[in-house]
Amino acid sequence: MSSSGNRGVVFRGAGKVAVENIDFPELALGKRKCEHGVILKVLTTNICGSDQHMVRGRTTAPEGLVLGHEITGEVIECGRDVEFVNKGDIVSVPFNVACGRCRNCKRGDTHICLHVNDDRPGGAYGYVDMGGWVGGQAEYVMVPYADFQLLVFPDRDQAIDKLTNLTMLSDIFPTGFHGCVNAGVQPGSTVYIAGAGPVGLAAAVSAQLLGAACVIVGDMNPQRLEQARSFGCQPLDLRQDASMSELIESVLGVPEVDAAVDAVGFEAHGHGCAHEHEQPASVLNAAMEITQAGGRIGIPGLYVTEDPGAEEESARHGDISMKFGLGWAKAISFHTGQTPAMRYQRQLMQAILHEKVDIAKAVNVQLIGLDEAPQGYADFDKGAAKKFVLDPHGTLM
């Protein structure tokens, strides 16, 4: 163990992360004791595409930020007021920090909690503009509001055995599922998923779990498209010079789908001959083109209010050129925002434990040590068709 008793992955400017000694967590919020919190020994913590946006310099994230919002761990200390979580429990941490007491939390909208961020509704661990919470790409981390937030796995040995699957419950599995639920995916649906990164693949698995008849996954990365094919999706190479309607028709025989999910977000590129240039609204515009009239688009892909790395001045301030009139004319519904992960965690846990889904295989998990995090970020940035899962204590390796 390091002299500080803790190490974490720290953002050090565009393109740079470093594994450094960081403070060992305390049961404290500022200067007051956090008796409703716990300290976790982090068993797994994942590199997310949202982390990658910050590391690329595409947000206003400050240097020195400890990264990581996808956390699974073992409870090693409980605050005085924690009643239902015990030392030794293995738990999933929803990436949204949520108090459980405000009006939004009480109606299940934990992604826009009113009490965990002074600047705007909603908090998250290790993320820009989300309340300053210390991230969990570390050996140890503090989690507040433990009784409300934590999902305790029912059996310790079973949890360790399935940890590469269960670690996806902190974010990308609920996020992909939320995108599909918001898009109205149901048994027999035809679904288009934009993006074959980990969230897109998690959305594709979720669509299958919800009973979709055909799941089409669009991307420009051949390896990621092959990963989508590996579990029964229809891959769609967006480097082809054809309209989105034509591409969809080449698969389905008709130029539209019942539901669409944007798992790309603000770093989107145009397709076909325009694929080398960023077009932040291209996925949303394509989704409007191919979604049935009266249909819905789930948007778990990240959009930001400030993007200092954008190619266009307007996009640097979150302004993108959507064909909103097309959406209005077709009566399309848009469903945006972070995912209230807690809403879906328990049922998705049951699907994993009862072997109804193998999310780790679908997203192609690769376990790495904490010291390998900088290389994991670099490989992910190059388009590796993998989900990098950090194992800070060598629990699984």
Coordinates of N, CA and C in Angstrom, one line a residue, residues 80-277:
R80 N -22.0 6.1 11.6 CA -22.9 5.7 12.8 C -24.3 5.5 12.4
D81 N -24.8 6.3 11.4 CA -26.2 6.3 11.0 C -26.6 5.3 9.9
V82 N -25.6 4.5 9.5 CA -25.9 3.5 8.5 C -26.5 2.3 9.1
E83 N -27.7 1.9 8.7 CA -28.5 0.8 9.4 C -28.5 -0.5 8.6
F84 N -28.6 -0.4 7.2 CA -28.9 -1.5 6.4 C -27.8 -2.0 5.5
V85 N -26.7 -1.4 5.6 CA -25.4 -1.8 4.9 C -24.4 -2.2 6.0
N86 N -23.7 -3.3 5.8 CA -22.8 -3.8 6.8 C -21.4 -3.9 6.3
K87 N -20.5 -3.8 7.2 CA -19.1 -4.1 6.9 C -18.9 -5.5 6.3
G88 N -18.2 -5.6 5.2 CA -18.1 -6.8 4.5 C -19.0 -7.0 3.3
D89 N -20.1 -6.2 3.2 CA -21.0 -6.3 2.1 C -20.2 -5.9 0.8
I90 N -20.6 -6.6 -0.3 CA -20.1 -6.2 -1.6 C -21.3 -5.5 -2.3
V91 N -21.0 -4.3 -2.8 CA -22.1 -3.4 -3.2 C -21.7 -2.8 -4.6
S92 N -22.8 -2.4 -5.3 CA -22.7 -1.6 -6.5 C -23.1 -0.2 -6.1
V93 N -22.3 0.8 -6.6 CA -22.5 2.2 -6.4 C -23.1 2.8 -7.7
P94 N -24.4 3.3 -7.6 CA -24.9 4.0 -8.8 C -24.1 5.2 -9.0
F95 N -23.8 5.5 -10.3 CA -22.9 6.6 -10.6 C -23.5 8.0 -10.2
N96 N -24.8 8.1 -10.1 CA -25.4 9.3 -9.6 C -25.3 9.4 -8.1
V97 N -24.7 10.5 -7.6 CA -24.8 10.7 -6.1 C -26.2 11.3 -5.8
A98 N -26.9 10.7 -4.9 CA -28.3 11.1 -4.6 C -28.6 11.0 -3.2
C99 N -29.3 12.0 -2.7 CA -29.6 12.1 -1.2 C -30.7 11.2 -0.7
G100 N -31.7 10.9 -1.6 CA -32.8 10.2 -1.2 C -33.9 11.0 -0.5
R101 N -33.7 12.2 -0.3 CA -34.6 13.1 0.5 C -35.3 14.2 -0.3
C102 N -34.7 14.6 -1.4 CA -35.3 15.8 -2.1 C -36.5 15.3 -2.9
R103 N -37.2 16.2 -3.5 CA -38.4 15.8 -4.2 C -38.1 15.0 -5.5
N104 N -37.0 15.3 -6.1 CA -36.6 14.5 -7.3 C -36.2 13.0 -6.9
C105 N -35.4 12.9 -5.9 CA -35.1 11.5 -5.4 C -36.3 10.7 -5.0
K106 N -37.3 11.4 -4.4 CA -38.4 10.7 -3.9 C -39.3 10.2 -5.0
R107 N -39.2 10.8 -6.2 CA -40.0 10.3 -7.3 C -39.1 9.4 -8.2
G108 N -37.9 9.1 -7.8 CA -37.1 8.2 -8.5 C -36.1 8.8 -9.5
D109 N -36.1 10.1 -9.5 CA -35.2 10.9 -10.5 C -33.9 11.2 -9.8
T110 N -33.1 10.1 -9.4 CA -31.9 10.3 -8.7 C -30.8 10.9 -9.5
H111 N -31.0 11.0 -10.8 CA -30.0 11.7 -11.7 C -30.0 13.2 -11.6
I112 N -31.1 13.7 -11.0 CA -31.2 15.2 -10.9 C -31.5 15.5 -9.4
C113 N -30.8 14.9 -8.5 CA -30.9 15.2 -7.1 C -30.6 16.7 -6.8
L114 N -31.3 17.2 -5.9 CA -31.2 18.7 -5.7 C -30.2 19.1 -4.6
H115 N -29.7 18.1 -3.9 CA -28.9 18.4 -2.7 C -27.4 18.0 -2.8
V116 N -26.9 17.5 -3.9 CA -25.6 17.0 -4.0 C -24.7 17.8 -4.9
N117 N -25.2 18.9 -5.4 CA -24.4 19.7 -6.3 C -24.9 21.2 -6.2
D118 N -24.0 22.1 -5.9 CA -24.4 23.5 -5.6 C -24.7 24.2 -6.9
D119 N -24.2 23.7 -8.1 CA -24.3 24.4 -9.3 C -25.5 24.0 -10.2
R120 N -26.0 22.8 -10.1 CA -27.1 22.3 -11.0 C -27.6 21.0 -10.4
P121 N -28.8 20.6 -10.8 CA -29.3 19.3 -10.3 C -28.4 18.2 -10.8
G122 N -28.2 17.2 -9.9 CA -27.4 16.0 -10.3 C -26.0 16.0 -9.9
G123 N -25.5 14.9 -9.3 CA -24.1 14.8 -8.9 C -23.6 13.4 -9.4
A124 N -22.3 13.4 -9.5 CA -21.6 12.1 -9.9 C -20.2 12.1 -9.4
Y125 N -19.7 10.9 -9.2 CA -18.3 10.8 -8.7 C -17.3 11.1 -9.8
G126 N -16.3 11.9 -9.5 CA -15.2 12.1 -10.4 C -15.5 12.7 -11.7
Y127 N -16.5 13.6 -11.8 CA -16.9 14.1 -13.1 C -17.1 15.6 -13.0
V128 N -16.7 16.3 -14.1 CA -16.8 17.7 -14.3 C -18.2 18.2 -14.0
D129 N -18.3 19.3 -13.2 CA -19.5 20.1 -13.0 C -20.6 19.2 -12.3
M130 N -20.2 18.2 -11.6 CA -21.2 17.3 -11.0 C -21.0 17.2 -9.5
G131 N -20.5 18.3 -8.9 CA -20.6 18.4 -7.4 C -19.2 18.3 -6.7
G132 N -18.2 18.0 -7.5 CA -16.9 17.9 -6.9 C -16.6 16.6 -6.1
W133 N -17.4 15.6 -6.3 CA -17.2 14.3 -5.6 C -16.0 13.6 -6.1
V134 N -15.2 13.1 -5.1 CA -14.0 12.4 -5.5 C -14.3 11.1 -6.2
G135 N -13.6 10.8 -7.3 CA -13.9 9.7 -8.1 C -13.4 8.4 -7.6
G136 N -13.9 7.3 -8.2 CA -13.6 5.9 -7.6 C -12.7 5.1 -8.4
Q137 N -11.9 5.7 -9.4 CA -10.8 4.9 -10.0 C -9.6 5.0 -9.0
A138 N -9.8 4.3 -8.0 CA -8.9 4.4 -6.8 C -8.9 3.1 -6.1
E139 N -8.1 3.0 -5.0 CA -8.1 1.8 -4.2 C -9.3 1.9 -3.1
Y140 N -9.6 3.1 -2.7 CA -10.6 3.3 -1.7 C -11.4 4.6 -2.0
V141 N -12.7 4.6 -1.7 CA -13.5 5.7 -1.9 C -14.6 5.8 -0.9
M142 N -15.1 7.1 -0.6 CA -16.2 7.3 0.3 C -17.5 7.5 -0.5
V143 N -18.6 6.8 0.0 CA -19.9 6.9 -0.6 C -20.9 7.4 0.4
P144 N -21.5 8.6 0.2 CA -22.5 9.1 1.2 C -23.9 8.4 0.9
Y145 N -24.8 8.7 1.8 CA -26.2 8.3 1.7 C -26.3 6.8 1.4
A146 N -25.5 6.0 2.2 CA -25.3 4.6 1.8 C -26.5 3.8 1.9
D147 N -27.4 3.9 2.9 CA -28.6 3.1 3.0 C -29.5 3.3 1.8
F148 N -29.5 4.5 1.3 CA -30.4 4.8 0.1 C -29.7 4.3 -1.2
Q149 N -28.4 4.6 -1.3 CA -27.8 4.4 -2.6 C -27.3 3.0 -3.0
L150 N -26.8 2.3 -2.0 CA -26.0 1.1 -2.4 C -26.9 -0.1 -2.7
L151 N -26.5 -0.8 -3.7 CA -27.2 -2.1 -4.0 C -26.3 -3.2 -3.4
V152 N -26.8 -3.9 -2.4 CA -26.0 -4.9 -1.8 C -26.2 -6.2 -2.5
F153 N -25.2 -6.9 -2.9 CA -25.3 -8.2 -3.6 C -25.7 -9.3 -2.5
P154 N -26.6 -10.2 -2.9 CA -27.1 -11.1 -1.9 C -26.1 -12.1 -1.4
D155 N -25.2 -12.5 -2.2 CA -24.2 -13.6 -1.8 C -22.8 -13.2 -2.2
R156 N -21.9 -13.2 -1.2 CA -20.6 -12.7 -1.5 C -19.8 -13.5 -2.5
D157 N -19.8 -14.8 -2.4 CA -19.1 -15.7 -3.3 C -19.7 -15.6 -4.7
Q158 N -21.0 -15.5 -4.8 CA -21.6 -15.4 -6.1 C -21.2 -14.0 -6.7
A159 N -21.2 -13.0 -5.9 CA -20.8 -11.6 -6.4 C -19.4 -11.6 -7.0
I160 N -18.5 -12.2 -6.3 CA -17.1 -12.3 -6.8 C -17.0 -13.1 -8.1
D161 N -17.8 -14.2 -8.1 CA -17.8 -15.0 -9.3 C -18.3 -14.2 -10.6
K162 N -19.2 -13.4 -10.4 CA -19.9 -12.7 -11.5 C -19.5 -11.2 -11.5
L163 N -18.4 -10.8 -10.9 CA -18.1 -9.4 -10.7 C -17.9 -8.7 -12.0
T164 N -17.3 -9.3 -13.0 CA -17.1 -8.6 -14.3 C -18.4 -8.3 -15.0
N165 N -19.5 -9.0 -14.7 CA -20.8 -8.6 -15.1 C -21.5 -7.6 -14.2
L166 N -21.4 -7.8 -12.9 CA -22.0 -7.0 -11.9 C -21.4 -5.6 -11.9
T167 N -20.2 -5.4 -12.3 CA -19.6 -4.1 -12.3 C -20.2 -3.2 -13.3
M168 N -20.9 -3.7 -14.3 CA -21.6 -2.9 -15.3 C -22.9 -2.3 -14.7
L169 N -23.3 -2.7 -13.5 CA -24.5 -2.1 -12.9 C -24.4 -0.7 -12.5
S170 N -23.1 -0.3 -12.3 CA -22.9 1.1 -11.7 C -23.3 2.2 -12.8
D171 N -23.2 1.8 -14.1 CA -23.5 2.8 -15.1 C -24.0 2.2 -16.4
I172 N -23.1 1.6 -17.2 CA -23.4 1.4 -18.6 C -24.6 0.5 -18.9
F173 N -24.8 -0.5 -18.0 CA -25.9 -1.4 -18.2 C -27.2 -0.7 -18.0
P174 N -27.4 0.0 -16.8 CA -28.6 0.8 -16.6 C -28.7 1.9 -17.7
T175 N -27.6 2.5 -18.1 CA -27.7 3.6 -19.0 C -28.2 3.1 -20.4
G176 N -27.6 2.0 -20.9 CA -28.1 1.4 -22.1 C -29.6 1.0 -22.0
F177 N -29.9 0.4 -20.9 CA -31.3 0.0 -20.7 C -32.2 1.2 -20.6
H178 N -31.8 2.2 -20.0 CA -32.6 3.4 -19.9 C -32.9 4.0 -21.3
G179 N -31.8 4.0 -22.1 CA -32.0 4.5 -23.5 C -33.0 3.8 -24.2
C180 N -33.0 2.4 -24.0 CA -34.0 1.6 -24.7 C -35.4 1.8 -24.2
V181 N -35.5 1.9 -22.9 CA -36.8 2.1 -22.2 C -37.4 3.4 -22.7
N182 N -36.6 4.5 -22.7 CA -37.0 5.8 -23.2 C -37.4 5.8 -24.7
A183 N -36.7 4.9 -25.5 CA -37.0 4.8 -26.9 C -38.3 4.0 -27.2
G184 N -38.8 3.4 -26.1 CA -40.1 2.6 -26.3 C -39.8 1.2 -26.8
V185 N -38.6 0.7 -26.6 CA -38.4 -0.7 -27.1 C -39.2 -1.7 -26.4
Q186 N -39.8 -2.6 -27.1 CA -40.7 -3.7 -26.5 C -40.6 -4.9 -27.4
P187 N -41.2 -6.0 -27.0 CA -41.2 -7.2 -27.8 C -41.6 -7.0 -29.2
G188 N -40.7 -7.4 -30.1 CA -41.0 -7.3 -31.6 C -40.5 -6.0 -32.2
S189 N -39.9 -5.1 -31.4 CA -39.4 -3.8 -32.0 C -38.3 -4.0 -32.9
T190 N -38.2 -3.2 -33.9 CA -36.9 -3.0 -34.6 C -36.3 -1.7 -34.1
V191 N -35.0 -1.9 -33.8 CA -34.3 -0.8 -33.0 C -33.0 -0.5 -33.7
Y192 N -32.7 0.8 -33.8 CA -31.4 1.3 -34.3 C -30.6 1.9 -33.1
I193 N -29.4 1.3 -32.9 CA -28.5 1.9 -31.8 C -27.3 2.6 -32.5
A194 N -27.2 3.9 -32.3 CA -26.1 4.6 -32.8 C -24.9 4.5 -31.9
G195 N -23.8 3.9 -32.4 CA -22.6 3.7 -31.6 C -22.4 2.4 -31.0
A196 N -21.2 1.8 -31.3 CA -20.9 0.4 -30.9 C -19.8 0.4 -29.8
G197 N -19.7 1.6 -29.1 CA -18.9 1.6 -27.9 C -19.6 0.8 -26.8
P198 N -19.0 0.8 -25.6 CA -19.6 0.1 -24.5 C -21.0 0.4 -24.2
V199 N -21.4 1.7 -24.2 CA -22.8 2.1 -23.9 C -23.7 1.6 -25.0
G200 N -23.2 1.8 -26.3 CA -24.0 1.3 -27.4 C -24.3 -0.2 -27.3
L201 N -23.2 -1.0 -27.0 CA -23.3 -2.4 -26.9 C -24.2 -2.8 -25.7
A202 N -24.1 -2.0 -24.6 CA -25.0 -2.3 -23.5 C -26.5 -2.0 -23.9
A203 N -26.7 -1.0 -24.7 CA -28.0 -0.7 -25.1 C -28.5 -1.8 -26.0
A204 N -27.6 -2.3 -26.9 CA -28.0 -3.4 -27.8 C -28.5 -4.7 -27.0
V205 N -27.7 -5.0 -26.0 CA -28.0 -6.1 -25.1 C -29.4 -5.9 -24.4
S206 N -29.6 -4.6 -24.0 CA -30.8 -4.2 -23.3 C -32.0 -4.4 -24.2
A207 N -31.8 -4.0 -25.5 CA -32.9 -4.1 -26.5 C -33.3 -5.6 -26.6
Q208 N -32.3 -6.4 -26.7 CA -32.5 -7.9 -26.8 C -33.3 -8.4 -25.6
L209 N -32.8 -7.9 -24.4 CA -33.5 -8.3 -23.1 C -34.9 -7.9 -23.1
L210 N -35.2 -6.7 -23.7 CA -36.6 -6.2 -23.8 C -37.4 -6.9 -24.9
G211 N -36.8 -7.7 -25.6 CA -37.6 -8.5 -26.6 C -37.6 -8.0 -28.0
A212 N -36.6 -7.1 -28.4 CA -36.6 -6.6 -29.7 C -36.4 -7.7 -30.8
A213 N -37.0 -7.5 -31.9 CA -37.0 -8.5 -33.0 C -35.7 -8.3 -33.8
C214 N -35.2 -7.1 -34.0 CA -34.0 -6.8 -34.7 C -33.3 -5.6 -34.1
V215 N -32.0 -5.8 -33.8 CA -31.2 -4.7 -33.2 C -30.1 -4.4 -34.2
I216 N -30.2 -3.2 -34.8 CA -29.2 -2.7 -35.7 C -28.2 -1.8 -35.0
V217 N -26.9 -2.0 -35.1 CA -25.9 -1.2 -34.4 C -25.0 -0.5 -35.5
G218 N -25.0 0.8 -35.5 CA -24.2 1.6 -36.5 C -23.0 2.1 -35.9
D219 N -21.9 2.0 -36.6 CA -20.6 2.5 -36.2 C -19.7 2.6 -37.4
M220 N -18.5 3.2 -37.2 CA -17.5 3.2 -38.3 C -16.2 2.4 -37.9
N221 N -16.3 1.8 -36.8 CA -15.1 1.0 -36.3 C -15.4 -0.5 -36.6
P222 N -14.7 -1.1 -37.5 CA -14.9 -2.5 -37.8 C -14.9 -3.5 -36.7
Q223 N -13.9 -3.3 -35.7 CA -13.8 -4.2 -34.6 C -15.0 -4.0 -33.7
R224 N -15.5 -2.8 -33.5 CA -16.6 -2.6 -32.6 C -17.9 -3.2 -33.3
L225 N -18.0 -3.1 -34.6 CA -19.1 -3.6 -35.3 C -19.1 -5.2 -35.2
E226 N -17.9 -5.7 -35.3 CA -17.8 -7.2 -35.1 C -18.2 -7.6 -33.7
Q227 N -17.9 -6.8 -32.8 CA -18.3 -7.1 -31.4 C -19.9 -7.1 -31.3
A228 N -20.5 -6.2 -32.0 CA -22.0 -6.2 -32.0 C -22.5 -7.4 -32.6
R229 N -21.9 -7.8 -33.7 CA -22.3 -9.0 -34.4 C -22.2 -10.3 -33.6
S230 N -21.2 -10.3 -32.7 CA -20.9 -11.5 -31.9 C -22.1 -11.9 -31.0
F231 N -23.0 -11.0 -30.7 CA -24.1 -11.5 -29.8 C -25.4 -11.2 -30.5
G232 N -25.4 -11.3 -31.8 CA -26.7 -11.3 -32.6 C -27.2 -10.0 -33.1
C233 N -26.5 -9.0 -33.1 CA -26.9 -7.7 -33.6 C -26.6 -7.6 -35.1
Q234 N -27.3 -6.7 -35.8 CA -27.0 -6.5 -37.2 C -26.1 -5.3 -37.3
P235 N -24.8 -5.5 -37.6 CA -23.9 -4.3 -37.7 C -24.1 -3.5 -39.0
L236 N -24.0 -2.2 -38.8 CA -24.2 -1.3 -40.0 C -23.0 -0.4 -40.1
D237 N -22.2 -0.5 -41.1 CA -20.9 0.2 -41.3 C -21.3 1.6 -41.9
L238 N -21.1 2.6 -41.1 CA -21.6 4.0 -41.4 C -20.6 4.7 -42.3
R239 N -19.5 4.0 -42.8 CA -18.6 4.6 -43.7 C -19.2 4.5 -45.1
Q240 N -20.2 3.8 -45.3 CA -20.9 3.7 -46.6 C -21.5 5.0 -47.1
D241 N -21.4 5.3 -48.4 CA -22.0 6.5 -48.9 C -23.4 6.2 -49.3
A242 N -24.3 6.3 -48.4 CA -25.8 6.1 -48.7 C -26.5 6.9 -47.5
S243 N -27.7 7.2 -47.8 CA -28.5 7.9 -46.7 C -28.8 6.9 -45.6
M244 N -29.1 7.4 -44.5 CA -29.4 6.5 -43.3 C -30.7 5.7 -43.7
S245 N -31.6 6.3 -44.3 CA -32.8 5.5 -44.7 C -32.5 4.4 -45.6
E246 N -31.6 4.6 -46.5 CA -31.2 3.5 -47.4 C -30.4 2.4 -46.7
L247 N -29.6 2.8 -45.7 CA -28.8 1.8 -45.0 C -29.8 1.0 -44.1
I248 N -30.8 1.6 -43.5 CA -31.7 0.8 -42.7 C -32.5 -0.1 -43.6
E249 N -32.9 0.4 -44.8 CA -33.7 -0.4 -45.7 C -32.9 -1.6 -46.2
S250 N -31.6 -1.5 -46.3 CA -30.8 -2.6 -46.7 C -30.8 -3.8 -45.7
V251 N -31.2 -3.5 -44.5 CA -31.3 -4.5 -43.4 C -32.7 -5.0 -43.3
L252 N -33.7 -4.0 -43.2 CA -35.0 -4.4 -42.8 C -36.0 -4.5 -44.0
G253 N -35.6 -3.9 -45.1 CA -36.5 -3.9 -46.2 C -37.5 -2.7 -46.2
V254 N -37.4 -2.0 -45.2 CA -38.2 -0.7 -45.0 C -37.2 0.3 -44.5
P255 N -37.4 1.6 -44.7 CA -36.4 2.6 -44.4 C -36.6 3.2 -43.0
E256 N -37.2 2.5 -42.1 CA -37.4 3.1 -40.8 C -37.4 2.0 -39.7
V257 N -37.1 2.4 -38.5 CA -37.2 1.6 -37.3 C -38.3 2.0 -36.4
D258 N -38.6 1.2 -35.4 CA -39.6 1.5 -34.4 C -39.0 2.4 -33.4
A259 N -37.8 2.3 -33.1 CA -37.2 3.0 -32.0 C -35.7 3.2 -32.2
A260 N -35.1 4.3 -31.7 CA -33.7 4.6 -31.9 C -33.1 5.1 -30.6
V261 N -31.8 4.8 -30.5 CA -31.0 5.2 -29.3 C -29.7 5.8 -29.7
D262 N -29.4 7.0 -29.2 CA -28.2 7.7 -29.5 C -27.2 7.4 -28.3
A263 N -26.3 6.5 -28.6 CA -25.2 6.2 -27.6 C -23.9 6.8 -28.0
V264 N -23.9 7.9 -28.8 CA -22.7 8.5 -29.2 C -22.5 9.8 -28.5
G265 N -23.4 10.8 -28.6 CA -23.3 12.0 -28.0 C -22.6 13.1 -28.8
F266 N -22.0 14.1 -28.1 CA -21.6 15.3 -28.7 C -20.4 15.2 -29.6
E267 N -19.6 14.1 -29.5 CA -18.4 14.0 -30.4 C -18.8 13.2 -31.7
A268 N -20.0 13.3 -32.1 CA -20.5 12.5 -33.2 C -19.9 13.1 -34.5
H269 N -19.7 12.1 -35.5 CA -19.2 12.4 -36.8 C -20.4 12.1 -37.8
G270 N -20.3 12.8 -39.0 CA -21.2 12.5 -40.1 C -20.9 11.1 -40.6
H271 N -21.8 10.5 -41.3 CA -21.5 9.1 -41.9 C -21.2 9.3 -43.4
G272 N -20.8 8.2 -44.0 CA -20.4 8.2 -45.4 C -19.2 9.0 -45.6
C273 N -19.2 9.8 -46.7 CA -18.0 10.6 -47.1 C -17.7 11.7 -46.1
A274 N -18.7 12.0 -45.2 CA -18.5 13.0 -44.2 C -18.0 12.5 -42.9
H275 N -17.6 11.2 -42.8 CA -17.4 10.6 -41.5 C -16.1 11.1 -40.8
E276 N -15.2 11.8 -41.6 CA -14.0 12.2 -41.0 C -14.2 13.5 -40.2
H277 N -15.3 14.1 -40.3 CA -15.5 15.5 -39.7 C -16.6 15.4 -38.6

